Short mmCIF file of C-alpha atoms in Angstrom, two decimals:
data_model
loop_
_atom_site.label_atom_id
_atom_site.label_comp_id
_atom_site.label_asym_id
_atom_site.label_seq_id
_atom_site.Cartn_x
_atom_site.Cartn_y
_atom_site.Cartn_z
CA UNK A 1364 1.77 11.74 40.85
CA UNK A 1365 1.01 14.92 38.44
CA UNK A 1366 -0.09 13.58 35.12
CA UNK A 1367 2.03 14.63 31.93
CA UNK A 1368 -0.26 16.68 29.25
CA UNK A 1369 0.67 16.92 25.70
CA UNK A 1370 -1.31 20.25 24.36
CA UNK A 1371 -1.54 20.51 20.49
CA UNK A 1372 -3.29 23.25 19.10
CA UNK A 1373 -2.22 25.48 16.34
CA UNK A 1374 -3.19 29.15 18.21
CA UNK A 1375 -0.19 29.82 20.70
CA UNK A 1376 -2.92 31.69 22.86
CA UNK A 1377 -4.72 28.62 22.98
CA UNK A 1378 -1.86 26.70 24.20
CA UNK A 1379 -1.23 29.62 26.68
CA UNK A 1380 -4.82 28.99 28.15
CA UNK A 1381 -5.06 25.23 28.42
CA UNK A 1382 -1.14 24.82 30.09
CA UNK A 1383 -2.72 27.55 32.40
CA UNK A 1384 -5.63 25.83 33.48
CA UNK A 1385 -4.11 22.88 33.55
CA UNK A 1386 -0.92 23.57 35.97
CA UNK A 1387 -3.35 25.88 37.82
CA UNK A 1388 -5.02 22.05 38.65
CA UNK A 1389 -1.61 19.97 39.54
CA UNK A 1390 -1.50 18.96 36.09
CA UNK A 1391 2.03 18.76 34.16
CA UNK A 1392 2.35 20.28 30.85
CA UNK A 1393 4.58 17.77 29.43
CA UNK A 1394 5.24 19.71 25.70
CA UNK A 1395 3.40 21.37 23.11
CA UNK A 1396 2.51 20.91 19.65
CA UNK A 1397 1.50 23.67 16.93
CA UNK A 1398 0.07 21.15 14.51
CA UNK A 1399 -0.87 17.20 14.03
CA UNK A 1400 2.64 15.80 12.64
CA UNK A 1401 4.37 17.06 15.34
CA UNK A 1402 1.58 16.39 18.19
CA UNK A 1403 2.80 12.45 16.75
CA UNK A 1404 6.48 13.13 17.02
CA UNK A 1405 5.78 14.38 20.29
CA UNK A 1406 3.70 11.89 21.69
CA UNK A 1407 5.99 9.00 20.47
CA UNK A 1408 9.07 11.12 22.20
CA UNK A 1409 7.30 12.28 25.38
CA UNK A 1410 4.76 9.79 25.96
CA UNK A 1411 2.28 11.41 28.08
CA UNK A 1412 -0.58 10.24 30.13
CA UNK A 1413 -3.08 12.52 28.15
CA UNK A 1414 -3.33 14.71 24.93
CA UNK A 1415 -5.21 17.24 24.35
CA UNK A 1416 -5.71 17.91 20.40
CA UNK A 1417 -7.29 20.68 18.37
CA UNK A 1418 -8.90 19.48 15.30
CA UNK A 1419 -8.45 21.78 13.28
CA UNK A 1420 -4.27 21.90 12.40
CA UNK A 1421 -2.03 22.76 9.64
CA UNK A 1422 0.17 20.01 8.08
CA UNK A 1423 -1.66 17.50 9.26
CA UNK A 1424 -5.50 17.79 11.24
CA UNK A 1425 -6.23 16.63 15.34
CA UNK A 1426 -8.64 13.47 13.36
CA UNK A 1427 -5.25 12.28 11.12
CA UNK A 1428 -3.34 12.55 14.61
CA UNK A 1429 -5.18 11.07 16.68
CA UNK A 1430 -5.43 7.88 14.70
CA UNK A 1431 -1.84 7.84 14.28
CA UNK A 1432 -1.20 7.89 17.77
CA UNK A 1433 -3.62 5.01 18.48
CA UNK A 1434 -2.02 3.27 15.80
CA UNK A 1435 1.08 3.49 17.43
CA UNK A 1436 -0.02 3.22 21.25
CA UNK A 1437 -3.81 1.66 21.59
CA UNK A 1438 -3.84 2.74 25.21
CA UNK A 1439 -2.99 6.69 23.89
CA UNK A 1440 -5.50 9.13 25.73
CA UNK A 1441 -6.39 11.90 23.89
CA UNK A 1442 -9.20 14.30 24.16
CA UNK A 1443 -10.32 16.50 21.46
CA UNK A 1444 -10.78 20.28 21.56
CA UNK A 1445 -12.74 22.20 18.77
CA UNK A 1446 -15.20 25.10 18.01
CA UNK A 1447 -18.77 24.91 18.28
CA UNK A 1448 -20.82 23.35 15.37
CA UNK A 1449 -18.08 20.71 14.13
CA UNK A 1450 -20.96 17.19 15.10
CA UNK A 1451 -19.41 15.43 12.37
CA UNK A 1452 -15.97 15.80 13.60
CA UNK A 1453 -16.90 14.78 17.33
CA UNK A 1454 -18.41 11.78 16.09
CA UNK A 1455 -15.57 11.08 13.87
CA UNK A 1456 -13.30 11.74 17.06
CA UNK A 1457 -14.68 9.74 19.22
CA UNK A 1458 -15.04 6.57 16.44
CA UNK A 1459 -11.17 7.34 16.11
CA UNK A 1460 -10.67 6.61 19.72
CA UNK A 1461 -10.33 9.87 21.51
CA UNK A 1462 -11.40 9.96 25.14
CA UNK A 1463 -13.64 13.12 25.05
CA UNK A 1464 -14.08 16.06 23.43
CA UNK A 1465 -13.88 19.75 24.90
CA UNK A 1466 -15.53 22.54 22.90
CA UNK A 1467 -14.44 26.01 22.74
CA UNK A 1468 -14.49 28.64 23.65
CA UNK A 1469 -12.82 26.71 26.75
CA UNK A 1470 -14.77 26.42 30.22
CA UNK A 1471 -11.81 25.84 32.84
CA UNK A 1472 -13.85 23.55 35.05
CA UNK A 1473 -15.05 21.38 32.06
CA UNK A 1474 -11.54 21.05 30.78
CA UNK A 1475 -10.42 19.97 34.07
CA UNK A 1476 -13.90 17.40 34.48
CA UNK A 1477 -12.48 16.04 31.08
CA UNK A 1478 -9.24 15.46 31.97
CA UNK A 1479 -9.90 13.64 35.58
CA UNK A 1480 -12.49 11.82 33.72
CA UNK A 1481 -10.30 10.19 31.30
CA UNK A 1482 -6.94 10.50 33.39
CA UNK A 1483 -7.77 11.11 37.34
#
């Protein structure tokens, strides 16, 4: 069964990339999200298998998301996506439960070892 994929990341091109590599791999871009509030409304409506979360949002940030979504759903598997030279935000990702973390600019074939890692 294709796994569903919640993408949040505030640059539409972004988006555009990751949904590309992704459905390019069998995945299933489930819906999108252009910052952290509604990557949350999302994930509560759509309940996908995986997120994957920029940190750096408007409204609210990928961190603040992510540990709303684990609040909500403990099992929630999200993996973090962010520009090079952020160590104190990967370590603060991972402490706040995410899954992995994917640094950009993206490498398709480490995106995709990410997601079967934490998804299949």
């Amino acid at each position: 069964m294709a796994k569903n994929i919640l993408v949040c990341d505030d640059a539409a091109f972004m988006r555009m990339m990751i949904k590309d590599i992704l459905t390019k791999n069998g995945y299933t871009v489930a819906g999108e999200a252009e910052n952290g509030l509604k990557a949350v409304e999302k994930y509560s409506e759509l309940k996908p298998d995986l997120v994957l979360m920029d940190i750096t949002m408007p409204e609210m940030d990928g961190i603040e998301a992510l540990k709303k979504i684990k609040a909500n759903d403990p099992g929630a598997a999200v993996i973090m996506c962010s520009a090079m030279g952020q160590q104190a935000m990967v370590i603060e990702s991972i402490q706040s439960g995410a899954k992995d973390f994917i640094v950009k600019p993206f490498q398709a074939d480490r995106v995709i070892e990410a997601v079967k890692k934490v998804v299949g």
